[in-house]
PDB file of C-alpha atoms and ligand atoms in Angstrom:
ATOM      1  CA  MET P 108     -12.599  -7.830   9.146  1.00 40.00           C
ATOM      2  CA  SER P 109     -14.964  -7.168   6.300  1.00 40.00           C
ATOM      3  CA  ASN P 110     -14.227  -5.794   2.860  1.00 42.00           C
ATOM      4  CA  ASP P 111     -17.710  -4.302   2.599  1.00 44.00           C
ATOM      5  CA  VAL P 112     -16.820  -0.704   3.281  1.00 43.00           C
ATOM      6  CA  PRO P 113     -19.758   1.576   4.060  1.00 46.00           C
ATOM      7  CA  ALA P 114     -19.909   4.522   1.647  1.00 47.00           C
ATOM      8  CA  GLY P 115     -17.834   7.414   2.875  1.00 51.00           C
ATOM      9  CA  GLU P 116     -15.669   5.375   5.202  1.00 75.00           C
ATOM     10  CA  LYS P 117     -12.116   5.085   4.008  1.00 89.00           C
ATOM     11  CA  ARG P 118      -9.889   2.265   5.179  1.00 94.00           C
ATOM     12  CA  PRO P 119      -6.287   1.389   4.414  1.00 97.00           C
ATOM     13  CA  VAL P 120      -5.812  -1.329   1.805  1.00 97.00           C
ATOM     14  CA  PHE P 121      -3.017  -3.904   1.730  1.00 98.00           C
ATOM     15  CA  ALA P 122      -2.772  -6.145  -1.317  1.00 98.00           C
ATOM     16  CA  GLY P 123      -0.299  -8.980  -1.844  1.00 98.00           C
ATOM     17  CA  ASN P 124       0.642  -9.589  -5.464  1.00 98.00           C
ATOM     18  CA  TRP P 125       1.984 -13.127  -5.628  1.00 98.00           C
ATOM     19  CA  LYS P 126       2.968 -12.875  -9.309  1.00 98.00           C
ATOM     20  CA  LEU P 127       4.165 -16.173 -10.828  1.00 98.00           C
ATOM     21  CA  PHE P 128       4.745 -18.000  -7.565  1.00 98.00           C
ATOM     22  CA  GLY P 129       3.114 -20.851  -5.714  1.00 96.00           C
ATOM     23  CA  THR P 130       1.662 -24.283  -6.252  1.00 97.00           C
ATOM     24  CA  LEU P 131      -1.987 -24.785  -5.392  1.00 98.00           C
ATOM     25  CA  ALA P 132      -1.101 -26.178  -1.975  1.00 98.00           C
ATOM     26  CA  GLU P 133       1.362 -23.349  -1.273  1.00 98.00           C
ATOM     27  CA  SER P 134      -1.190 -20.732  -2.323  1.00 98.00           C
ATOM     28  CA  VAL P 135      -3.899 -22.149  -0.070  1.00 97.00           C
ATOM     29  CA  ALA P 136      -1.462 -22.380   2.844  1.00 98.00           C
ATOM     30  CA  LEU P 137      -0.243 -18.789   2.367  1.00 98.00           C
ATOM     31  CA  ALA P 138      -3.787 -17.419   2.026  1.00 97.00           C
ATOM     32  CA  THR P 139      -5.058 -19.214   5.115  1.00 95.00           C
ATOM     33  CA  ASP P 140      -1.982 -18.148   7.113  1.00 97.00           C
ATOM     34  CA  VAL P 141      -2.599 -14.521   6.071  1.00 97.00           C
ATOM     35  CA  GLN P 142      -6.259 -14.828   7.005  1.00 95.00           C
ATOM     36  CA  ALA P 143      -5.393 -16.202  10.438  1.00 94.00           C
ATOM     37  CA  GLY P 144      -2.688 -13.556  10.924  1.00 95.00           C
ATOM     38  CA  VAL P 145      -4.947 -10.572  10.186  1.00 95.00           C
ATOM     39  CA  ALA P 146      -8.018 -11.927  11.983  1.00 92.00           C
ATOM     40  CA  GLY P 147      -7.503  -9.515  14.854  1.00 88.00           C
ATOM     41  CA  VAL P 148      -6.832  -6.472  12.677  1.00 92.00           C
ATOM     42  CA  ASP P 149      -9.767  -4.131  12.623  1.00 86.00           C
ATOM     43  CA  GLY P 150     -10.257  -1.437  10.046  1.00 90.00           C
ATOM     44  CA  ALA P 151      -8.201  -2.508   7.040  1.00 95.00           C
ATOM     45  CA  ASP P 152      -8.974  -4.221   3.747  1.00 95.00           C
ATOM     46  CA  VAL P 153      -6.644  -7.124   3.001  1.00 97.00           C
ATOM     47  CA  ILE P 154      -6.335  -8.657  -0.448  1.00 97.00           C
ATOM     48  CA  VAL P 155      -4.247 -11.497  -1.870  1.00 98.00           C
ATOM     49  CA  ALA P 156      -3.629 -12.036  -5.589  1.00 98.00           C
ATOM     50  CA  PRO P 157      -2.640 -15.634  -6.384  1.00 98.00           C
ATOM     51  CA  SER P 158      -2.093 -16.984  -9.889  1.00 98.00           C
ATOM     52  CA  PHE P 159      -5.174 -17.613 -12.025  1.00 98.00           C
ATOM     53  CA  LEU P 160      -4.975 -21.355 -11.393  1.00 98.00           C
ATOM     54  CA  ALA P 161      -5.240 -20.972  -7.628  1.00 98.00           C
ATOM     55  CA  LEU P 162      -8.037 -18.369  -7.539  1.00 98.00           C
ATOM     56  CA  ALA P 163     -11.078 -20.618  -7.200  1.00 97.00           C
ATOM     57  CA  THR P 164      -9.475 -22.889  -4.630  1.00 97.00           C
ATOM     58  CA  VAL P 165      -8.162 -19.995  -2.552  1.00 97.00           C
ATOM     59  CA  THR P 166     -11.488 -18.115  -2.558  1.00 96.00           C
ATOM     60  CA  ALA P 167     -13.320 -21.281  -1.547  1.00 94.00           C
ATOM     61  CA  ARG P 168     -10.953 -21.867   1.358  1.00 94.00           C
ATOM     62  CA  LEU P 169     -10.997 -18.250   2.546  1.00 93.00           C
ATOM     63  CA  GLY P 170     -14.780 -18.092   2.276  1.00 87.00           C
ATOM     64  CA  ALA P 171     -15.005 -20.959   4.719  1.00 66.00           C
ATOM     65  CA  GLY P 172     -13.453 -18.626   7.291  1.00 60.00           C
ATOM     66  CA  GLY P 173     -16.680 -16.642   7.306  1.00 56.00           C
ATOM     67  CA  PRO P 174     -17.389 -13.108   6.078  1.00 56.00           C
ATOM     68  CA  ALA P 175     -16.388 -11.529   9.397  1.00 57.00           C
ATOM     69  CA  ASN P 176     -12.666 -11.891   8.780  1.00 60.00           C
ATOM     70  CA  ARG P 177     -12.472 -12.691   5.127  1.00 78.00           C
ATOM     71  CA  VAL P 178      -9.437 -11.753   3.113  1.00 95.00           C
ATOM     72  CA  ALA P 179     -10.532 -10.726  -0.390  1.00 96.00           C
ATOM     73  CA  VAL P 180      -8.997 -12.167  -3.527  1.00 97.00           C
ATOM     74  CA  ALA P 181      -7.730 -10.359  -6.607  1.00 98.00           C
ATOM     75  CA  ALA P 182      -6.663 -11.667  -9.979  1.00 98.00           C
ATOM     76  CA  GLN P 183      -3.435 -10.295 -11.426  1.00 98.00           C
ATOM     77  CA  ASP P 184      -4.913  -9.415 -14.822  1.00 98.00           C
ATOM     78  CA  CYS P 185      -7.991  -9.892 -17.005  1.00 98.00           C
ATOM     79  CA  TYR P 186      -9.000  -9.518 -20.632  1.00 98.00           C
ATOM     80  CA  TRP P 187     -11.459  -6.907 -21.861  1.00 98.00           C
ATOM     81  CA  GLU P 188     -13.746  -9.190 -23.862  1.00 98.00           C
ATOM     82  CA  ALA P 189     -16.518 -11.140 -22.124  1.00 97.00           C
ATOM     83  CA  LYS P 190     -16.260 -14.248 -24.292  1.00 97.00           C
ATOM     84  CA  GLY P 191     -15.123 -15.453 -27.693  1.00 98.00           C
ATOM     85  CA  ALA P 192     -12.176 -16.824 -29.598  1.00 98.00           C
ATOM     86  CA  PHE P 193      -9.380 -15.348 -27.465  1.00 98.00           C
ATOM     87  CA  THR P 194      -7.178 -18.313 -26.660  1.00 98.00           C
ATOM     88  CA  GLY P 195      -5.536 -18.121 -23.261  1.00 97.00           C
ATOM     89  CA  GLU P 196      -7.430 -15.079 -22.019  1.00 98.00           C
ATOM     90  CA  ILE P 197      -9.624 -14.785 -18.903  1.00 98.00           C
ATOM     91  CA  ALA P 198     -12.787 -12.655 -18.787  1.00 98.00           C
ATOM     92  CA  PRO P 199     -13.734 -10.485 -15.796  1.00 98.00           C
ATOM     93  CA  ALA P 200     -16.989 -12.421 -15.293  1.00 98.00           C
ATOM     94  CA  GLN P 201     -14.978 -15.642 -15.034  1.00 98.00           C
ATOM     95  CA  LEU P 202     -12.969 -14.037 -12.226  1.00 98.00           C
ATOM     96  CA  VAL P 203     -16.186 -13.084 -10.429  1.00 97.00           C
ATOM     97  CA  ASP P 204     -17.347 -16.672 -10.925  1.00 97.00           C
ATOM     98  CA  ALA P 205     -14.127 -17.855  -9.253  1.00 97.00           C
ATOM     99  CA  GLY P 206     -14.864 -15.644  -6.235  1.00 95.00           C
ATOM    100  CA  CYS P 207     -12.585 -12.671  -7.010  1.00 96.00           C
ATOM    101  CA  ARG P 208     -13.612  -9.191  -5.952  1.00 96.00           C
ATOM    102  CA  TYR P 209     -10.611  -7.272  -7.242  1.00 97.00           C
ATOM    103  CA  VAL P 210      -8.306  -7.375 -10.242  1.00 98.00           C
ATOM    104  CA  ILE P 211      -4.874  -5.809 -10.692  1.00 98.00           C
ATOM    105  CA  ILE P 212      -4.683  -4.007 -14.016  1.00 98.00           C
ATOM    106  CA  GLY P 213      -1.753  -2.516 -15.915  1.00 98.00           C
ATOM    107  CA  HIS P 214       1.012  -3.778 -13.646  1.00 98.00           C
ATOM    108  CA  SER P 215       4.339  -2.528 -14.982  1.00 95.00           C
ATOM    109  CA  GLU P 216       5.480  -6.098 -15.648  1.00 96.00           C
ATOM    110  CA  ARG P 217       2.520  -6.498 -18.005  1.00 97.00           C
ATOM    111  CA  ARG P 218       3.182  -3.130 -19.601  1.00 96.00           C
ATOM    112  CA  GLN P 219       6.896  -3.819 -20.036  1.00 94.00           C
ATOM    113  CA  LEU P 220       7.066  -7.572 -20.673  1.00 96.00           C
ATOM    114  CA  MET P 221       3.709  -8.196 -22.354  1.00 95.00           C
ATOM    115  CA  GLY P 222       3.444  -4.886 -24.214  1.00 96.00           C
ATOM    116  CA  GLU P 223       0.262  -3.599 -22.567  1.00 97.00           C
ATOM    117  CA  THR P 224      -0.597  -0.068 -23.616  1.00 98.00           C
ATOM    118  CA  ASP P 225      -2.480   2.721 -21.852  1.00 97.00           C
ATOM    119  CA  ALA P 226      -5.439   1.937 -24.142  1.00 98.00           C
ATOM    120  CA  ASP P 227      -5.366  -1.747 -23.119  1.00 98.00           C
ATOM    121  CA  VAL P 228      -5.335  -0.722 -19.472  1.00 98.00           C
ATOM    122  CA  ASN P 229      -8.418   1.433 -20.045  1.00 98.00           C
ATOM    123  CA  ARG P 230     -10.263  -1.368 -21.883  1.00 98.00           C
ATOM    124  CA  LYS P 231      -9.451  -3.826 -19.098  1.00 98.00           C
ATOM    125  CA  THR P 232     -10.470  -1.364 -16.391  1.00 98.00           C
ATOM    126  CA  ARG P 233     -13.833  -0.717 -18.030  1.00 98.00           C
ATOM    127  CA  ALA P 234     -14.458  -4.425 -18.546  1.00 98.00           C
ATOM    128  CA  ALA P 235     -13.559  -5.217 -14.928  1.00 98.00           C
ATOM    129  CA  LEU P 236     -15.894  -2.532 -13.601  1.00 98.00           C
ATOM    130  CA  GLY P 237     -18.639  -3.736 -15.926  1.00 98.00           C
ATOM    131  CA  ALA P 238     -18.384  -7.204 -14.393  1.00 98.00           C
ATOM    132  CA  GLY P 239     -18.520  -5.824 -10.847  1.00 97.00           C
ATOM    133  CA  LEU P 240     -14.820  -6.193 -10.011  1.00 98.00           C
ATOM    134  CA  LYS P 241     -12.832  -3.489  -8.267  1.00 98.00           C
ATOM    135  CA  PRO P 242      -9.796  -2.633 -10.409  1.00 98.00           C
ATOM    136  CA  ILE P 243      -6.426  -1.853  -8.843  1.00 98.00           C
ATOM    137  CA  ILE P 244      -4.988   0.304 -11.614  1.00 98.00           C
ATOM    138  CA  CYS P 245      -1.184   0.427 -11.638  1.00 98.00           C
ATOM    139  CA  ILE P 246       0.774   3.409 -12.895  1.00 98.00           C
ATOM    140  CA  GLY P 247       4.379   4.499 -12.474  1.00 97.00           C
ATOM    141  CA  GLU P 248       7.446   5.836 -14.198  1.00 97.00           C
ATOM    142  CA  THR P 249      10.630   4.073 -15.316  1.00 95.00           C
ATOM    143  CA  LEU P 250      14.040   5.069 -14.023  1.00 93.00           C
ATOM    144  CA  ALA P 251      14.813   6.873 -17.292  1.00 93.00           C
ATOM    145  CA  GLU P 252      11.584   8.861 -16.962  1.00 95.00           C
ATOM    146  CA  ARG P 253      12.382   9.803 -13.360  1.00 94.00           C
ATOM    147  CA  ASP P 254      15.933  10.763 -14.262  1.00 92.00           C
ATOM    148  CA  GLY P 255      14.575  12.739 -17.204  1.00 95.00           C
ATOM    149  CA  GLY P 256      12.299  14.725 -14.892  1.00 96.00           C
ATOM    150  CA  THR P 257       9.045  13.512 -16.478  1.00 97.00           C
ATOM    151  CA  THR P 258       7.677  11.436 -13.589  1.00 97.00           C
ATOM    152  CA  LEU P 259       4.617  13.549 -12.874  1.00 98.00           C
ATOM    153  CA  ALA P 260       3.741  13.975 -16.546  1.00 98.00           C
ATOM    154  CA  VAL P 261       4.038  10.225 -17.168  1.00 98.00           C
ATOM    155  CA  VAL P 262       1.875   9.354 -14.187  1.00 98.00           C
ATOM    156  CA  GLU P 263      -0.783  11.896 -15.179  1.00 98.00           C
ATOM    157  CA  ARG P 264      -0.821  10.550 -18.739  1.00 98.00           C
ATOM    158  CA  GLN P 265      -1.227   6.967 -17.524  1.00 98.00           C
ATOM    159  CA  LEU P 266      -3.932   8.006 -15.063  1.00 98.00           C
ATOM    160  CA  ASP P 267      -5.948  10.013 -17.592  1.00 98.00           C
ATOM    161  CA  ALA P 268      -5.738   7.194 -20.136  1.00 98.00           C
ATOM    162  CA  ALA P 269      -6.732   4.499 -17.649  1.00 98.00           C
ATOM    163  CA  LEU P 270      -9.751   6.477 -16.443  1.00 98.00           C
ATOM    164  CA  ARG P 271     -11.087   7.523 -19.847  1.00 98.00           C
ATOM    165  CA  ASP P 272     -14.884   7.017 -20.120  1.00 97.00           C
ATOM    166  CA  ILE P 273     -15.147   5.771 -16.547  1.00 98.00           C
ATOM    167  CA  SER P 274     -17.957   7.359 -14.547  1.00 97.00           C
ATOM    168  CA  ASP P 275     -17.414   8.953 -11.159  1.00 97.00           C
ATOM    169  CA  ALA P 276     -19.502   6.155  -9.623  1.00 97.00           C
ATOM    170  CA  ASP P 277     -17.222   3.533 -11.169  1.00 98.00           C
ATOM    171  CA  LEU P 278     -14.141   5.462 -10.121  1.00 98.00           C
ATOM    172  CA  GLY P 279     -15.603   5.231  -6.624  1.00 97.00           C
ATOM    173  CA  ARG P 280     -15.138   1.454  -6.862  1.00 97.00           C
ATOM    174  CA  SER P 281     -11.580   1.711  -8.168  1.00 98.00           C
ATOM    175  CA  LEU P 282      -8.141   1.879  -6.586  1.00 98.00           C
ATOM    176  CA  VAL P 283      -4.927   3.314  -7.985  1.00 98.00           C
ATOM    177  CA  ALA P 284      -1.498   1.897  -7.204  1.00 98.00           C
ATOM    178  CA  TYR P 285       1.555   4.085  -7.752  1.00 98.00           C
ATOM    179  CA  GLU P 286       4.436   1.747  -8.502  1.00 96.00           C
ATOM    180  CA  PRO P 287       7.670   3.331  -9.684  1.00 95.00           C
ATOM    181  CA  VAL P 288       9.130   0.725 -12.035  1.00 93.00           C
ATOM    182  CA  TRP P 289      12.641   1.269 -10.669  1.00 92.00           C
ATOM    183  CA  ALA P 290      11.471   0.297  -7.181  1.00 90.00           C
ATOM    184  CA  ILE P 291       9.727  -2.978  -8.074  1.00 88.00           C
ATOM    185  CA  GLY P 292      11.591  -6.064  -6.956  1.00 83.00           C
ATOM    186  CA  THR P 293      14.818  -4.077  -6.713  1.00 85.00           C
ATOM    187  CA  GLY P 294      14.950  -3.523  -2.973  1.00 81.00           C
ATOM    188  CA  ARG P 295      15.098   0.153  -3.813  1.00 82.00           C
ATOM    189  CA  THR P 296      11.981   1.802  -2.462  1.00 84.00           C
ATOM    190  CA  ALA P 297      10.803   5.310  -3.166  1.00 89.00           C
ATOM    191  CA  THR P 298      11.355   7.577  -0.203  1.00 95.00           C
ATOM    192  CA  PRO P 299       8.153   8.483   1.631  1.00 96.00           C
ATOM    193  CA  ALA P 300       8.545  12.017   0.258  1.00 97.00           C
ATOM    194  CA  GLN P 301       8.862  10.735  -3.333  1.00 97.00           C
ATOM    195  CA  ALA P 302       5.768   8.562  -2.876  1.00 97.00           C
ATOM    196  CA  GLN P 303       3.818  11.414  -1.306  1.00 98.00           C
ATOM    197  CA  GLU P 304       4.703  13.802  -4.147  1.00 98.00           C
ATOM    198  CA  VAL P 305       3.297  11.432  -6.766  1.00 98.00           C
ATOM    199  CA  HIS P 306       0.277  10.376  -4.687  1.00 98.00           C
ATOM    200  CA  HIS P 307      -0.566  14.036  -4.157  1.00 98.00           C
ATOM    201  CA  THR P 308      -0.253  14.661  -7.885  1.00 98.00           C
ATOM    202  CA  ILE P 309      -2.633  11.764  -8.595  1.00 98.00           C
ATOM    203  CA  ARG P 310      -5.203  13.036  -6.108  1.00 98.00           C
ATOM    204  CA  THR P 311      -4.909  16.601  -7.367  1.00 98.00           C
ATOM    205  CA  ARG P 312      -5.397  15.397 -10.943  1.00 98.00           C
ATOM    206  CA  VAL P 313      -8.553  13.468  -9.999  1.00 98.00           C
ATOM    207  CA  ALA P 314      -9.845  16.502  -8.089  1.00 98.00           C
ATOM    208  CA  ALA P 315      -9.279  18.690 -11.140  1.00 97.00           C
ATOM    209  CA  THR P 316     -10.833  16.306 -13.670  1.00 96.00           C
ATOM    210  CA  ARG P 317     -13.628  14.945 -11.413  1.00 97.00           C
ATOM    211  CA  SER P 318     -14.328  16.444  -8.015  1.00 96.00           C
ATOM    212  CA  ALA P 319     -12.699  16.955  -4.653  1.00 97.00           C
ATOM    213  CA  ALA P 320     -15.004  14.338  -3.131  1.00 96.00           C
ATOM    214  CA  VAL P 321     -14.101  11.670  -5.704  1.00 97.00           C
ATOM    215  CA  ALA P 322     -10.415  12.463  -5.251  1.00 97.00           C
ATOM    216  CA  ALA P 323     -10.590  12.310  -1.453  1.00 97.00           C
ATOM    217  CA  ALA P 324     -12.350   8.926  -1.517  1.00 97.00           C
ATOM    218  CA  LEU P 325      -9.906   7.296  -3.980  1.00 98.00           C
ATOM    219  CA  PRO P 326      -7.563   4.784  -2.315  1.00 98.00           C
ATOM    220  CA  ILE P 327      -4.026   5.352  -3.640  1.00 98.00           C
ATOM    221  CA  LEU P 328      -1.657   2.503  -2.784  1.00 98.00           C
ATOM    222  CA  TYR P 329       2.127   2.593  -2.984  1.00 97.00           C
ATOM    223  CA  GLY P 330       4.020  -0.366  -4.435  1.00 96.00           C
ATOM    224  CA  GLY P 331       7.714  -1.090  -4.924  1.00 95.00           C
ATOM    225  CA  SER P 332       9.853  -2.973  -2.389  1.00 93.00           C
ATOM    226  CA  VAL P 333       7.415  -2.431   0.473  1.00 96.00           C
ATOM    227  CA  LYS P 334       8.683  -4.301   3.533  1.00 97.00           C
ATOM    228  CA  PRO P 335       7.799  -4.488   7.236  1.00 98.00           C
ATOM    229  CA  ASP P 336      10.625  -2.059   7.971  1.00 96.00           C
ATOM    230  CA  ASN P 337       9.500   0.705   5.608  1.00 96.00           C
ATOM    231  CA  ILE P 338       5.687   0.484   5.774  1.00 98.00           C
ATOM    232  CA  ARG P 339       5.367   2.791   8.771  1.00 98.00           C
ATOM    233  CA  ALA P 340       7.171   5.700   7.143  1.00 97.00           C
ATOM    234  CA  LEU P 341       5.230   5.261   3.893  1.00 97.00           C
ATOM    235  CA  MET P 342       1.842   5.057   5.629  1.00 97.00           C
ATOM    236  CA  ALA P 343       2.612   8.183   7.626  1.00 97.00           C
ATOM    237  CA  GLU P 344       2.332  10.194   4.398  1.00 97.00           C
ATOM    238  CA  VAL P 345      -1.049  11.843   4.067  1.00 96.00           C
ATOM    239  CA  ASP P 346      -1.870  10.579   0.550  1.00 97.00           C
ATOM    240  CA  VAL P 347      -0.609   7.010   0.998  1.00 98.00           C
ATOM    241  CA  ASP P 348      -3.682   4.854   1.671  1.00 98.00           C
ATOM    242  CA  GLY P 349      -2.105   1.417   1.589  1.00 98.00           C
ATOM    243  CA  ALA P 350       0.356  -0.802  -0.211  1.00 98.00           C
ATOM    244  CA  LEU P 351       0.607  -3.212  -3.114  1.00 98.00           C
ATOM    245  CA  VAL P 352       3.234  -5.676  -1.992  1.00 98.00           C
ATOM    246  CA  GLY P 353       5.148  -8.158  -4.153  1.00 97.00           C
ATOM    247  CA  GLY P 354       8.073 -10.073  -2.681  1.00 96.00           C
ATOM    248  CA  ALA P 355       7.236  -9.406   0.958  1.00 98.00           C
ATOM    249  CA  SER P 356       3.700 -10.786   0.475  1.00 98.00           C
ATOM    250  CA  LEU P 357       5.065 -14.277  -0.250  1.00 98.00           C
ATOM    251  CA  SER P 358       5.692 -14.768   3.457  1.00 98.00           C
ATOM    252  CA  ALA P 359       2.595 -14.630   5.688  1.00 98.00           C
ATOM    253  CA  ASP P 360       4.715 -13.294   8.539  1.00 98.00           C
ATOM    254  CA  SER P 361       6.066 -10.300   6.684  1.00 98.00           C
ATOM    255  CA  PHE P 362       2.768  -9.500   4.910  1.00 98.00           C
ATOM    256  CA  VAL P 363       0.824  -9.683   8.180  1.00 98.00           C
ATOM    257  CA  ARG P 364       3.385  -7.380   9.789  1.00 98.00           C
ATOM    258  CA  ILE P 365       2.943  -4.917   6.938  1.00 98.00           C
ATOM    259  CA  VAL P 366      -0.844  -5.029   7.405  1.00 98.00           C
ATOM    260  CA  LYS P 367      -0.649  -4.616  11.168  1.00 97.00           C
ATOM    261  CA  GLU P 368       1.993  -1.880  11.282  1.00 97.00           C
ATOM    262  CA  GLY P 369       0.503  -0.015   8.325  1.00 97.00           C
ATOM    263  CA  THR P 370      -2.969  -0.080   9.857  1.00 96.00           C
ATOM    264  CA  GLU P 371      -1.635   1.110  13.186  1.00 96.00           C
ATOM    265  CA  VAL P 372       0.007   4.140  11.571  1.00 96.00           C
ATOM    266  CA  TRP P 373      -3.145   4.857   9.541  1.00 92.00           C
ATOM    267  CA  LEU P 374      -5.407   4.757  12.584  1.00 89.00           C
ATOM    268  CA  ARG P 375      -3.099   7.099  14.496  1.00 86.00           C
ATOM    269  CA  SER P 376      -2.781   9.718  11.796  1.00 81.00           C
TER     270      SER P 376
HETATM  271  P1  LIG E 668       7.828  -5.749  -4.896  1.00 79.42           P
HETATM  272  O1  LIG E 668       6.671  -5.766  -6.031  1.00 79.42           O
HETATM  273  O2  LIG E 668       7.133  -5.459  -3.587  1.00 79.42           O
HETATM  274  O3  LIG E 668       8.447  -7.105  -4.945  1.00 79.42           O
HETATM  275  O4  LIG E 668       8.776  -4.657  -5.274  1.00 79.42           O
HETATM  276  C1  LIG E 668       5.628  -4.842  -6.002  1.00 79.42           C
HETATM  277  C2  LIG E 668       4.707  -5.068  -7.170  1.00 79.42           C
HETATM  278  O5  LIG E 668       5.201  -5.408  -8.250  1.00 79.42           O
HETATM  279  O6  LIG E 668       3.469  -4.936  -7.056  1.00 79.42           O
END
């Protein structure tokens, strides 16, 4: 399995967001178990996102597996400045230096718990792209917004803000993850139809503001209580290109099942 996708070829993407879990030893063990588990899977991009502290060690260990079946590594966040007096922050180039190829940006936990704004998400996205990272840009509505009937407007606002001043070429290196806040870590997943409605809205918005080709090529992942037993139905939806998985990515068995079953559905449809 290679993460070097030839231009024009779209593949499903499965990313495990490990959040604030795992010692160094546990992270290396989980990453190598995932790598071994997906070694036979052809045609999908697999990403793991350990904590900052484990990134360099995990990328070094996965790299030793050889490029043919390498699982790529994402950071869970980055800062928008390249260097300077910003205590505690991590620059995109430092993530590249640690072997990362992706970075998750604007996760709802960062928006809600750390006060990240749409403007911050845009600054981080531009900085990540500038350093050569592929951003996984997270957007999604809260329960109050869904109940209030503003889901599609909220998602379009977040999308437009995140993509401001980003070229079509850079958008071609980006991924979007739709993660309804009410479905994250709650065991309550969006129905496939709910996911499809929002994914379709995202793609339609990109087609309207960019081009049909850019929109068609954009990987749109679903996130929020993805499990082995719901991945098939989600991946059967035409605009669902993969998954961003939290809790179920902390077990190699369940994450590998998600990758395998999701890829199988993708290849069939
Ligand atoms: P969950 O998390 O799969 O545990 O709901 C998803 C995410 O936060 O990316």
